[in-house]
Tab-separated table of C-alpha atoms in Angstrom:
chain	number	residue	atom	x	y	z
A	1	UNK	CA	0.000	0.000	0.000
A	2	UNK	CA	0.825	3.397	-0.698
A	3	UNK	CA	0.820	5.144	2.431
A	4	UNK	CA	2.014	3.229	5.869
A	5	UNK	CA	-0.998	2.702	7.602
A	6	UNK	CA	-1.896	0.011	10.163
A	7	UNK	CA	-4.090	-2.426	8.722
A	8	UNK	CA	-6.118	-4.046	11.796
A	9	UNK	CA	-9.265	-5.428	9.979
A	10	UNK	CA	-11.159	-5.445	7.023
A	11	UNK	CA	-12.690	-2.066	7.672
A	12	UNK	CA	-9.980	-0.907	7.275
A	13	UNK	CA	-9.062	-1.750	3.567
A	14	UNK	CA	-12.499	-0.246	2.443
A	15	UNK	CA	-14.989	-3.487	2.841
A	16	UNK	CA	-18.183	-3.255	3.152
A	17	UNK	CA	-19.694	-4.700	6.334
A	18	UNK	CA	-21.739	-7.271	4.494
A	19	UNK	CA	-18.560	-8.844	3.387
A	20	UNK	CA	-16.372	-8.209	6.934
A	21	UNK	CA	-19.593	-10.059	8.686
A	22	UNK	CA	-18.827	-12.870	5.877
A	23	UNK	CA	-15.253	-12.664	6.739
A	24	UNK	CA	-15.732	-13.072	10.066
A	25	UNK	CA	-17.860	-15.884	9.709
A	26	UNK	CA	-15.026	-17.434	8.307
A	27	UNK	CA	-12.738	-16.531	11.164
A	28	UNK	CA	-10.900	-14.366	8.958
A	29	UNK	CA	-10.116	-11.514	11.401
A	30	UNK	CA	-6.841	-10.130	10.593
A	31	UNK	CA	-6.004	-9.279	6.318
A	32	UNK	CA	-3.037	-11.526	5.439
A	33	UNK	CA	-0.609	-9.521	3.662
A	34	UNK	CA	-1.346	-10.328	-0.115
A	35	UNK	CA	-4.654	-9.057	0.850
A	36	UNK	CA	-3.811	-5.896	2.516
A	37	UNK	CA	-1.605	-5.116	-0.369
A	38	UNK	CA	-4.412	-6.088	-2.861
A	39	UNK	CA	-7.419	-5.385	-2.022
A	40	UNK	CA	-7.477	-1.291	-1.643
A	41	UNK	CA	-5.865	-1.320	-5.868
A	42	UNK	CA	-8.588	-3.870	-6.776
A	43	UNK	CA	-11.534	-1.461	-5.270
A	44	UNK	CA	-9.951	1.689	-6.773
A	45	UNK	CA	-10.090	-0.196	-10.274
A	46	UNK	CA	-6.808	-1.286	-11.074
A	47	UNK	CA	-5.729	-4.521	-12.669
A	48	UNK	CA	-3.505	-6.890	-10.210
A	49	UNK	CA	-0.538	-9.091	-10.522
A	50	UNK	CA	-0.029	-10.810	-7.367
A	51	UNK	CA	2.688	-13.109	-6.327
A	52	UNK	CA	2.458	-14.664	-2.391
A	53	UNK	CA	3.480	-17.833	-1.167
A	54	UNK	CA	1.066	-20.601	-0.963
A	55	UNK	CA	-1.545	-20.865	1.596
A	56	UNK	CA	-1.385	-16.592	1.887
A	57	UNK	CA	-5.061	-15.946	1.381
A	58	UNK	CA	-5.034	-15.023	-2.643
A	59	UNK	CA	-8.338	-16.073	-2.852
A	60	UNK	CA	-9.396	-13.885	-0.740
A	61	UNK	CA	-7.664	-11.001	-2.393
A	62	UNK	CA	-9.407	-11.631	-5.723
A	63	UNK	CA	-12.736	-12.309	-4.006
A	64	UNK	CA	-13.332	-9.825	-2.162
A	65	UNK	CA	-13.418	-7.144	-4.112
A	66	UNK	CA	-15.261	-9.302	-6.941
A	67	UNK	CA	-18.218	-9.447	-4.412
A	68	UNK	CA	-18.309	-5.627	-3.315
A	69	UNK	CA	-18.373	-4.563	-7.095
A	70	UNK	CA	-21.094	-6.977	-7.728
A	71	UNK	CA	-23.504	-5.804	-4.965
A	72	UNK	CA	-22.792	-2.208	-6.493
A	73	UNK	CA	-23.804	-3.702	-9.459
A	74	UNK	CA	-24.915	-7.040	-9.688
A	75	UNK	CA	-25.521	-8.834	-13.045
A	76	UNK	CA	-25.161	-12.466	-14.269
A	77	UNK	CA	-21.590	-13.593	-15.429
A	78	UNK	CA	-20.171	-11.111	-13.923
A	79	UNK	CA	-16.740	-13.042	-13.073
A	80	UNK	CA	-15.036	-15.767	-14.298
A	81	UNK	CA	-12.198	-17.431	-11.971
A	82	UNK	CA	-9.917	-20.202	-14.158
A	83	UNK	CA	-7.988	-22.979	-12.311
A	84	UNK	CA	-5.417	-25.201	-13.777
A	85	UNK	CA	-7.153	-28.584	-11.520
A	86	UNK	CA	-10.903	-29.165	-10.547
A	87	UNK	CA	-10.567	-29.431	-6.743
A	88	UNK	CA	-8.942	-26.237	-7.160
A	89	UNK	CA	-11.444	-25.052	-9.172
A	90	UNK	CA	-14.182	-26.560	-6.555
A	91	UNK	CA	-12.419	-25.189	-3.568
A	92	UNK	CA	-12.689	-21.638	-5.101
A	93	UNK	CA	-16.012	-21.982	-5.786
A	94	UNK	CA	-16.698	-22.861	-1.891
A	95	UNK	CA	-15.015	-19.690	-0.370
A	96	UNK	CA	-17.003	-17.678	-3.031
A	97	UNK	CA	-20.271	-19.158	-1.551
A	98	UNK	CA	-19.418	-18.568	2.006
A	99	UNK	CA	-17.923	-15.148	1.349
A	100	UNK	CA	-21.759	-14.794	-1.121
A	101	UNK	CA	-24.242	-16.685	1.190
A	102	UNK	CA	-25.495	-13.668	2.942
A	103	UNK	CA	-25.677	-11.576	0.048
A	104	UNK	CA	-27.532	-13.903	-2.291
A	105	UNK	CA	-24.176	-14.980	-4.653
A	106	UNK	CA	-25.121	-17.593	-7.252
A	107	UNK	CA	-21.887	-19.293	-8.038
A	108	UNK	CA	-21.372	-22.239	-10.753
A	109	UNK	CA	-18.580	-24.675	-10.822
A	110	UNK	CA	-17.033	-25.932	-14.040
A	111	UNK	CA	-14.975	-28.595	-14.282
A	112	UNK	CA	-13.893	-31.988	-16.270
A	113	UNK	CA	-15.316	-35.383	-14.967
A	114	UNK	CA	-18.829	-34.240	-14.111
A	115	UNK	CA	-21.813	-34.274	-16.161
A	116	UNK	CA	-21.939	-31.764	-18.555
A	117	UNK	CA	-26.035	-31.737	-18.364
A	118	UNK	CA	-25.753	-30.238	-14.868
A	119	UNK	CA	-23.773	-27.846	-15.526
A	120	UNK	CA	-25.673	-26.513	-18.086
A	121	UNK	CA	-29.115	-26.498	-15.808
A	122	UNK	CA	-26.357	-24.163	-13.071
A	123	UNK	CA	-25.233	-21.788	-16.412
A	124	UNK	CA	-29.085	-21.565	-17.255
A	125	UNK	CA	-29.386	-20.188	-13.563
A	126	UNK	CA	-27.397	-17.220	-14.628
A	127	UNK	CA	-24.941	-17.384	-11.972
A	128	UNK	CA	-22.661	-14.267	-10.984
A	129	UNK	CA	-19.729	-16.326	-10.528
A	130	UNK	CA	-18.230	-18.712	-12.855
A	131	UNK	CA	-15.206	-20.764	-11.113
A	132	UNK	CA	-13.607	-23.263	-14.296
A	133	UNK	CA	-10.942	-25.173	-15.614
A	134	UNK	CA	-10.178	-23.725	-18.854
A	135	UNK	CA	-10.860	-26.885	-21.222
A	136	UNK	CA	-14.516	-27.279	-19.505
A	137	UNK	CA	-15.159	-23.606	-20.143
A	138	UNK	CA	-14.001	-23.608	-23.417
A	139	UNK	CA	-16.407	-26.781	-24.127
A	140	UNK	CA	-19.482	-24.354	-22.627
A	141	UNK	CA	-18.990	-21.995	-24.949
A	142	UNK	CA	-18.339	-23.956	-27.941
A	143	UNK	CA	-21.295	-25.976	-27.264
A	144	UNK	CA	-23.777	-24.521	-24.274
A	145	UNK	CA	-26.545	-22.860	-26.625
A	146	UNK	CA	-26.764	-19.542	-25.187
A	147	UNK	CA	-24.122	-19.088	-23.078
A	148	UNK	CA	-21.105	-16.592	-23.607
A	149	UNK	CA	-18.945	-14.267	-21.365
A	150	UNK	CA	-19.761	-10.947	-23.478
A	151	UNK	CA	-20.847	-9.280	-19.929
A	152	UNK	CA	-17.967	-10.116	-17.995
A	153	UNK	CA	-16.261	-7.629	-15.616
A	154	UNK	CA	-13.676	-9.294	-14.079
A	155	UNK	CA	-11.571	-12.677	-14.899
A	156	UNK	CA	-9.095	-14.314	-12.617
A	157	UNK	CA	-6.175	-16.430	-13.343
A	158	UNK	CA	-5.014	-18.176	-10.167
A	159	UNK	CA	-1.993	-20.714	-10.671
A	160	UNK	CA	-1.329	-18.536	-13.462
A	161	UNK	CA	2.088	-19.967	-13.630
A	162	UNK	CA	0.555	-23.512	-14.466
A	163	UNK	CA	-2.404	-21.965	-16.326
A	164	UNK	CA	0.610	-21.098	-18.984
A	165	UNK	CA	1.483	-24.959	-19.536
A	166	UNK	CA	1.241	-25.949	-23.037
A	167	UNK	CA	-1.893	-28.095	-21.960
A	168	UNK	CA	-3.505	-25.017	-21.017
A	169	UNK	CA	-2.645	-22.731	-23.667
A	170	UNK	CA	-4.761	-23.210	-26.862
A	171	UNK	CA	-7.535	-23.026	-24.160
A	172	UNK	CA	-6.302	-20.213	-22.358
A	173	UNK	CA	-6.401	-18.094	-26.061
A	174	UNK	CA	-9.727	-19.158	-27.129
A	175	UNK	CA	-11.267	-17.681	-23.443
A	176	UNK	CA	-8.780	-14.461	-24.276
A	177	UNK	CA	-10.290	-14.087	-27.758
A	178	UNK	CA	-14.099	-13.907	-26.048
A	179	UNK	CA	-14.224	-12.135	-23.152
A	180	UNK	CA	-14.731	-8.384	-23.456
A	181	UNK	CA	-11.539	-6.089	-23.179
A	182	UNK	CA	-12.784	-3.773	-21.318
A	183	UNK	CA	-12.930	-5.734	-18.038
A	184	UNK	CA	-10.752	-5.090	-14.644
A	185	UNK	CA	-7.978	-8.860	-14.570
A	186	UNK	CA	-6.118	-10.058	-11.976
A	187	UNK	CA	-3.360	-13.150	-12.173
A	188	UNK	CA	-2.336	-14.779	-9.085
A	189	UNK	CA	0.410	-17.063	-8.237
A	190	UNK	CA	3.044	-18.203	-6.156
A	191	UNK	CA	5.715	-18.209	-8.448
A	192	UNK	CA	6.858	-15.766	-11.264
A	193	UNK	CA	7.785	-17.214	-14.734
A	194	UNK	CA	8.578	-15.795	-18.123
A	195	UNK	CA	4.914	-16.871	-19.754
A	196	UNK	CA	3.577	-15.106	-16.476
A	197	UNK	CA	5.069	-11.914	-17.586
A	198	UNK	CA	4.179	-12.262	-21.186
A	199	UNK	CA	0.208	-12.543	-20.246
A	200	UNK	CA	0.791	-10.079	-18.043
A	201	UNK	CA	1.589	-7.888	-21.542
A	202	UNK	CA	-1.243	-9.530	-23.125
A	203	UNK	CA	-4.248	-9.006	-20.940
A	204	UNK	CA	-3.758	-6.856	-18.209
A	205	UNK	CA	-4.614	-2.873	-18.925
A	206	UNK	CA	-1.564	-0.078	-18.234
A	207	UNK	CA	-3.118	0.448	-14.615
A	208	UNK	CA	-2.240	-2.947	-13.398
A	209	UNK	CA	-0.349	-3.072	-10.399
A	210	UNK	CA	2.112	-5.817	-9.637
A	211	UNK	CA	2.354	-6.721	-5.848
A	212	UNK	CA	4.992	-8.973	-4.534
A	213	UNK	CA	4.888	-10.084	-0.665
A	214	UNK	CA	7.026	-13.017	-0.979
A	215	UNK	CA	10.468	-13.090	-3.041
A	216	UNK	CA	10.650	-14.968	-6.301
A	217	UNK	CA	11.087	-18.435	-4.820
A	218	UNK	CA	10.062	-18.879	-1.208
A	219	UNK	CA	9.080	-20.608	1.316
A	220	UNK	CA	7.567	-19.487	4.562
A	221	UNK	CA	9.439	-19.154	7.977
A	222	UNK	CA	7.327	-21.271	9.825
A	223	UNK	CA	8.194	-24.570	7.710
A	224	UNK	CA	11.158	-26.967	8.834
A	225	UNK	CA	12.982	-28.536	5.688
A	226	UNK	CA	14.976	-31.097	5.404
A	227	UNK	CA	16.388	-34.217	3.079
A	228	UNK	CA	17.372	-37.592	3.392
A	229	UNK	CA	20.096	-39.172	2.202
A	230	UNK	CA	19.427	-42.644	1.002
A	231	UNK	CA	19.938	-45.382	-0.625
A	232	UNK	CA	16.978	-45.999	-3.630
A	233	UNK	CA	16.407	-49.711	-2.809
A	234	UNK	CA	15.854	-49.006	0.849
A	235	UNK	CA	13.176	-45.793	0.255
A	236	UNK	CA	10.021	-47.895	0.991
A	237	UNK	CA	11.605	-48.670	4.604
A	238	UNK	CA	12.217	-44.775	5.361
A	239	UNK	CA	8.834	-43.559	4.432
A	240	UNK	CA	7.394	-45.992	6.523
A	241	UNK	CA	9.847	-44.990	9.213
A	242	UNK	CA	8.995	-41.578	8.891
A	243	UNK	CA	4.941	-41.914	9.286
A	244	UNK	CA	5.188	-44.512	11.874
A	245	UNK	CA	8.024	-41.531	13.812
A	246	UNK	CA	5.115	-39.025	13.173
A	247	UNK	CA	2.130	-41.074	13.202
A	248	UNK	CA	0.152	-38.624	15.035
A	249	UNK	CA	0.948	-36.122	11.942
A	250	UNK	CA	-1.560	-35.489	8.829
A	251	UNK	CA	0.856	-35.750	6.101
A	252	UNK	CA	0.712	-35.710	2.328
A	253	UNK	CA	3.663	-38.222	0.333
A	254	UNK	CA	4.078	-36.719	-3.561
A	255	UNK	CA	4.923	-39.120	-5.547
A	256	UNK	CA	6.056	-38.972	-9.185
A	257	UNK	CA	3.251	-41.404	-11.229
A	258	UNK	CA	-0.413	-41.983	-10.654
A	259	UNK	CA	0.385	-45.772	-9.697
A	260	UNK	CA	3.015	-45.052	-7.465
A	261	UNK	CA	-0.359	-43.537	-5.547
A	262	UNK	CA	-1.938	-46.766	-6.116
A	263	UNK	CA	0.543	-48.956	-4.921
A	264	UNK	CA	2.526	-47.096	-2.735
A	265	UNK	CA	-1.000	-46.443	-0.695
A	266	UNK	CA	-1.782	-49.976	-0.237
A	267	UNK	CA	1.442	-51.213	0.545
A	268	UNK	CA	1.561	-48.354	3.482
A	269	UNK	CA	-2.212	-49.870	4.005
A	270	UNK	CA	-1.684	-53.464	4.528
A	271	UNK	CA	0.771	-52.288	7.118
A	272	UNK	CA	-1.686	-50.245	9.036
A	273	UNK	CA	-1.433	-47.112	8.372
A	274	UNK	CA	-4.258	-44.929	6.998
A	275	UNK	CA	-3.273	-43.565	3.466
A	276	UNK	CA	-5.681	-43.183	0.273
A	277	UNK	CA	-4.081	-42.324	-3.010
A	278	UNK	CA	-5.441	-39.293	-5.384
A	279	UNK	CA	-4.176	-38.750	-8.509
A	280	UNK	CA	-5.234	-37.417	-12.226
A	281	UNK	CA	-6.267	-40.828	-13.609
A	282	UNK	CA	-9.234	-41.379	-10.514
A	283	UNK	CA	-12.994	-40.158	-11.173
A	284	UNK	CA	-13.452	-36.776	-10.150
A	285	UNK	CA	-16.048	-38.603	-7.230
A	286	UNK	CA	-13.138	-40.945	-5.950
A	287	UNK	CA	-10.836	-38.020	-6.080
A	288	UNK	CA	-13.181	-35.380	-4.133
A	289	UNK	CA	-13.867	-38.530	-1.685
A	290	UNK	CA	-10.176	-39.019	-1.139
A	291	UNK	CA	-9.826	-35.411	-0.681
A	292	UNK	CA	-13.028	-35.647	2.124
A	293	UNK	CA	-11.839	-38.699	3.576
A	294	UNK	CA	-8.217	-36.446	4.005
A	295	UNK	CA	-9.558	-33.397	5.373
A	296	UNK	CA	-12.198	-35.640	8.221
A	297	UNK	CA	-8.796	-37.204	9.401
A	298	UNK	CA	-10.398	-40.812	8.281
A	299	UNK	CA	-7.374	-41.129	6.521
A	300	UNK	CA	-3.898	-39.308	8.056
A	301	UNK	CA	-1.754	-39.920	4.532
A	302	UNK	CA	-2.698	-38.774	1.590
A	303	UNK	CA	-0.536	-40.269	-1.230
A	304	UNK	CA	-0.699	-37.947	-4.273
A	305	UNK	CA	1.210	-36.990	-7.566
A	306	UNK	CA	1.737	-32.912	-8.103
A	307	UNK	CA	-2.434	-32.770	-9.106
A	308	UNK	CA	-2.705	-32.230	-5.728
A	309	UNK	CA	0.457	-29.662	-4.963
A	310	UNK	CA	-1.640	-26.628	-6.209
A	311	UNK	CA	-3.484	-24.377	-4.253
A	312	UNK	CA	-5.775	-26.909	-2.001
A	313	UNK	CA	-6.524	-25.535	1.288
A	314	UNK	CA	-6.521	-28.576	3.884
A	315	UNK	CA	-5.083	-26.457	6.982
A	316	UNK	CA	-4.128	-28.806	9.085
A	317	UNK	CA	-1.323	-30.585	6.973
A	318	UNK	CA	1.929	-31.216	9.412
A	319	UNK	CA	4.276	-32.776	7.086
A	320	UNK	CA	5.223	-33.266	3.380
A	321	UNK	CA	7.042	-35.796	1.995
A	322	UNK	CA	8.858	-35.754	-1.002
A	323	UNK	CA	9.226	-39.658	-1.982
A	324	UNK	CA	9.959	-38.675	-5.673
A	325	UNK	CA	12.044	-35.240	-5.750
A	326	UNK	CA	10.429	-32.972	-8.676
A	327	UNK	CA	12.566	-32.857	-11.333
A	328	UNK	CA	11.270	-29.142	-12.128
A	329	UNK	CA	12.148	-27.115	-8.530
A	330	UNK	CA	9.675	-24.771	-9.150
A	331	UNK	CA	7.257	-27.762	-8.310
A	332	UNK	CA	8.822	-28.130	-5.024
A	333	UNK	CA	7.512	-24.404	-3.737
A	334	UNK	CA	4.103	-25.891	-4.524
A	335	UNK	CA	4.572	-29.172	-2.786
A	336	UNK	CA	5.992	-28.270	0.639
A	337	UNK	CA	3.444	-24.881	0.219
A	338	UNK	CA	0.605	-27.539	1.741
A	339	UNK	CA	1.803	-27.742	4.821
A	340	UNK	CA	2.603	-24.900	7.191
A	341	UNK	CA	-0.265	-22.561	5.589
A	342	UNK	CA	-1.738	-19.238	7.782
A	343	UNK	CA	0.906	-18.913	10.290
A	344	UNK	CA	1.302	-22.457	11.654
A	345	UNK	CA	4.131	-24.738	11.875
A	346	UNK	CA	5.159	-27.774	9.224
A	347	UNK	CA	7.684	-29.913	8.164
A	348	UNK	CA	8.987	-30.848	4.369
A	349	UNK	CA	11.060	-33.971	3.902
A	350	UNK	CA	12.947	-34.406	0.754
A	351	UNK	CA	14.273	-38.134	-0.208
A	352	UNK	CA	17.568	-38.150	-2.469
A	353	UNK	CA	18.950	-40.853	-3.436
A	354	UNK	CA	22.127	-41.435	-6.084
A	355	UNK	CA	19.853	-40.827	-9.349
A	356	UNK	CA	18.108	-37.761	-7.840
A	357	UNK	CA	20.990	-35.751	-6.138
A	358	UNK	CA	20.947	-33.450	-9.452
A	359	UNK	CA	17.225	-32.148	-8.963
A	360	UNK	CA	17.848	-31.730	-5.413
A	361	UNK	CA	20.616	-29.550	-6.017
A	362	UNK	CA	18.313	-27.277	-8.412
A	363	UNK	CA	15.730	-26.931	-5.747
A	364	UNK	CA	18.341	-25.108	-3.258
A	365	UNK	CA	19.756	-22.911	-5.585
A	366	UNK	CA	16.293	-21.965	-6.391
A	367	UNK	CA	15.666	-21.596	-2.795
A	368	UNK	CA	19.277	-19.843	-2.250
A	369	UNK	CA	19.873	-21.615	0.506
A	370	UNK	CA	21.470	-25.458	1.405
A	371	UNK	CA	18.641	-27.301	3.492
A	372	UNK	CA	19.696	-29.593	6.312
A	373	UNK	CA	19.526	-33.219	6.438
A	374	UNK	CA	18.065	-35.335	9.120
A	375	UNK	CA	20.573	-38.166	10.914
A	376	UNK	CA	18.943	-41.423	10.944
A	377	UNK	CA	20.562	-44.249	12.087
A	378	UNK	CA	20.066	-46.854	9.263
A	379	UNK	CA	19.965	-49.968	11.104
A	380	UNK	CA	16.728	-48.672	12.704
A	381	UNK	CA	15.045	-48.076	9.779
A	382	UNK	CA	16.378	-51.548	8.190
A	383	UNK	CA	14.481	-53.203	11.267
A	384	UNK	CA	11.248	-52.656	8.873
A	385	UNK	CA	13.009	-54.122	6.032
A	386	UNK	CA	11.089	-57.367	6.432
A	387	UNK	CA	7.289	-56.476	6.915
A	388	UNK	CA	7.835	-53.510	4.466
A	389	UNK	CA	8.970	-56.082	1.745
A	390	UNK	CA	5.966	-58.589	2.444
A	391	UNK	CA	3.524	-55.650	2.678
A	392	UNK	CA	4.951	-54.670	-0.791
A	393	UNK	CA	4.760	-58.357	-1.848
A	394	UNK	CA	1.073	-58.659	-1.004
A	395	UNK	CA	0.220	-54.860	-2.905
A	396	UNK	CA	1.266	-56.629	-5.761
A	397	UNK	CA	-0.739	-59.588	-5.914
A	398	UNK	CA	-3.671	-57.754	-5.055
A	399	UNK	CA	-3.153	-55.355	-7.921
A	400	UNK	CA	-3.206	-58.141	-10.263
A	401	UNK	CA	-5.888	-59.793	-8.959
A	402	UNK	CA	-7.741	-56.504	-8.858
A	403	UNK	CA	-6.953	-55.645	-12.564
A	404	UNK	CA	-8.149	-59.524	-13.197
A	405	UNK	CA	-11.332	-58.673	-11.615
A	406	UNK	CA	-12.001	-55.295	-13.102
A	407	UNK	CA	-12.217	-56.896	-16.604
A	408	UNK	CA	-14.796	-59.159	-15.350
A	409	UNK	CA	-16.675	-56.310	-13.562
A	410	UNK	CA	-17.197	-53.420	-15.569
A	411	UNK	CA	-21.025	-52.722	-14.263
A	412	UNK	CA	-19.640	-52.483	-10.681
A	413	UNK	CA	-19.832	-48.649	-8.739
A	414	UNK	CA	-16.696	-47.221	-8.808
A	415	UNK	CA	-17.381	-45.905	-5.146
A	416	UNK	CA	-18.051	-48.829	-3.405
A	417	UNK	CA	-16.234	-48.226	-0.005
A	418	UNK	CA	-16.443	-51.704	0.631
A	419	UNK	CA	-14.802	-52.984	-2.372
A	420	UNK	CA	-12.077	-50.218	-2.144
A	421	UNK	CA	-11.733	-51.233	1.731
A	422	UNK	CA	-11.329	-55.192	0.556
A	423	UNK	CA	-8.718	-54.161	-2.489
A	424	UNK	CA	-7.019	-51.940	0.060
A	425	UNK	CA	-6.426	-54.531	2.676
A	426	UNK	CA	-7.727	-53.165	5.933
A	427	UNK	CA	-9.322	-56.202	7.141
A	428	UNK	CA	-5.984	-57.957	6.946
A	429	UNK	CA	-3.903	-54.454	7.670
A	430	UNK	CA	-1.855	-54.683	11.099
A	431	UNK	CA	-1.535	-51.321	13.238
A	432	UNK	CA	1.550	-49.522	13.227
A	433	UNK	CA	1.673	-50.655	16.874
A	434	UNK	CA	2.098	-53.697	16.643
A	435	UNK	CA	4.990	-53.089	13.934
A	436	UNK	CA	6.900	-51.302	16.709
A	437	UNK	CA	7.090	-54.210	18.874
């Protein structure tokens, strides 16, 4: 901001008191700083490129103001948000309802992997708020019969980083080429990247105003990092080490491929503990139901691939695990951004091994700083070596026999929690209690 002036509440950044009621509701009492630097430009007009760390309240930013120019003027399709995944995308859509539920808000959600049909009975609701990934939208408007975005006022593009990906970008210019220039744009994301700068060229108007509360590549202070040293044939036996050292913790395990999920969440099943895999290959239902299942604390672990390193708010992550380092560093701000989020505490374990020591190296010089490693005494995690290597044994044989199945059972429901409770193991599963004896 301009001038340097205590910023308490709300109030103070010039929000109406419909929306600080909605805030509080939320227990939002206190403007993080992405949104005390945006907000005040966004309500005096001005186009915004924001860069903040993960888990810094940018949705907020963009909302807020959205919702107090729409209740000065409110009209259908009057803002279109774009995410680069659905949950995302759905999670967006959620904090524009609760920030919109007093003031009558009609939002609609847009995403792959739901029906189509449905969405078009929300559209013909004439919504306010459109929340999308881009290939979804674009499919509305080639094919929804009287649906376009000529009246828009203000589009979002949060991840815009990702959003930039060559899957993304014939998408990305067909929405460009449709919605009206004359509208007020704001791109958010946690890291800064050449295409990120060229949009900002593109579509933002000679008013914007860039606002940077993080630097380039960051991290917060309230997150421990750390890597492990290790040999590759023995990783199995340290990530069960670790979660069975912090088994009180809620902790997601990123993985490289969607069946490393699979199989790396049953193996850690049929030893007791209490992981689910999500990944992009799983119905959007099993997906949001893994997600659910995560956030209840049903399940402590959530094994994932980078789908799920994006901009999900599940506050009460306590560690990260990187099994499979990301060969692109950039990934690994998004990644280790789930846990510590609004001012609490987390911790981000790295695995390197021999064939991964080179992407391990890019991640600290992105982070311009050498992270610390954690002694272990390896004969203590070797004492697992045994029931790991069985557990693994058994995941294997019941992913054949699953896939043997499947082919036999195509008419079966998908979401059968008692089928997926059977093909995980968890009858047979021993506690991680026992394990310690």
């Amino acid at each position: 901001m301009a001038e340097d002036k205590l910023v308490n509440t709300f109030n103070d950044l010039g929000v109406c008191d419909q929306l600080v009621e909605a805030c509080e509701n939320l227990g939002w009492k206190i403007p993080s700083k992405i949104q005390a630097e945006a907000i005040p430009h966004a309500l005096d007009g001005k186009d915004l490129i924001g860069l903040a760390q993960t888990g810094s309240g940018k949705t907020g930013a963009f909302a807020l103001p959205i919702l107090q120019a729409l209740l000065n003027s409110p009209k259908a399709f009057f803002a279109c948000v774009l995410s680069p995944t659905r949950e995302l995308a759905i999670q967006i859509h959620e904090q524009f309802e609760a920030l919109g539920s007093g003031i009558g808000v009609k939002c609609a959600v847009l995403v792959g992997g739901v029906n189509m049909k449905e969405q078009i009975k929300n559209l013909e609701a004439q919504p306010h708020i459109i929340v999308a990934t881009p290939g979804r939208l674009v499919d509305h408007l080639c094919n929804t019969k009287g649906f376009s975005l000529r009246t828009l006022k203000y589009l979002v593009l949060d991840e815009a980083d990702k959003l930039l990906n060559e899957e993304f970008e014939k998408s990305i210019d067909e929405i460009l080429n449709v919605v009206p220039r004359e509208r007020s744009t704001y791109l958010f994301s946690a890291t800064m990247t050449k295409k990120v700068k060229k949009l900002q060229r593109a579509c933002l108007r000679s008013n914007a105003v860039k606002i940077e509360v993080a630097s380039k590549y960051s991290t917060v202070d309230t997150l421990k990092q750390h890597y492990c040293f290790l040999p590759a044939k023995y990783k199995d036996c340290y990530l069960v080490y670790f979660l069975i050292e912090k088994c009180g913790f809620s902790s997601m395990v990123f993985v490289r491929t969607c069946d490393s999920t699979s199989f790396v969440a049953l193996f850690l099943r049929n030893l007791g503990l209490r992981a689910i895999p999500i990944n992009g290959k799983m119905t959007q239902s099993k997906r949001l139901g893994a997600l659910r299942k995560f956030k209840a604390g049903e399940c402590n672990i959530l094994v994932c691939t980078d789908v799920a390193s994006r901009g999900l708010d599940i506050p009460s992550v306590d560690m990260v695990i990187n099994y499979d380092i990301p060969e692109n560093p950039k990934d690994y701000i998004h990644r280790v951004g789930r846990t510590a989020r609004a001012g609490r505490s987390g911790v981000a374990i790295s695995f390197v091994n021999q064939y991964q020591l080179q992407f391990f190296l890019q991640i600290e010089k992105l982070l311009g700083k050498k992270l610390p490693d954690i002694p272990i005494q390896e004969e203590e995690v070797l004492l697992l070596m045994e029931r790991v290597t069985e557990a693994k044994r058994i995941s294997l044989l019941k992913i054949k026999e699953s896939e043997g199945k499947n082919s036999r059972r195509r008419g079966r429901d998908d979401d059968d929690d008692e089928d997926m409770d059977k093909y995980l193991g968890i009858k047979n599963a021993r506690s991680h209690k026992k394990m310690r004896k």
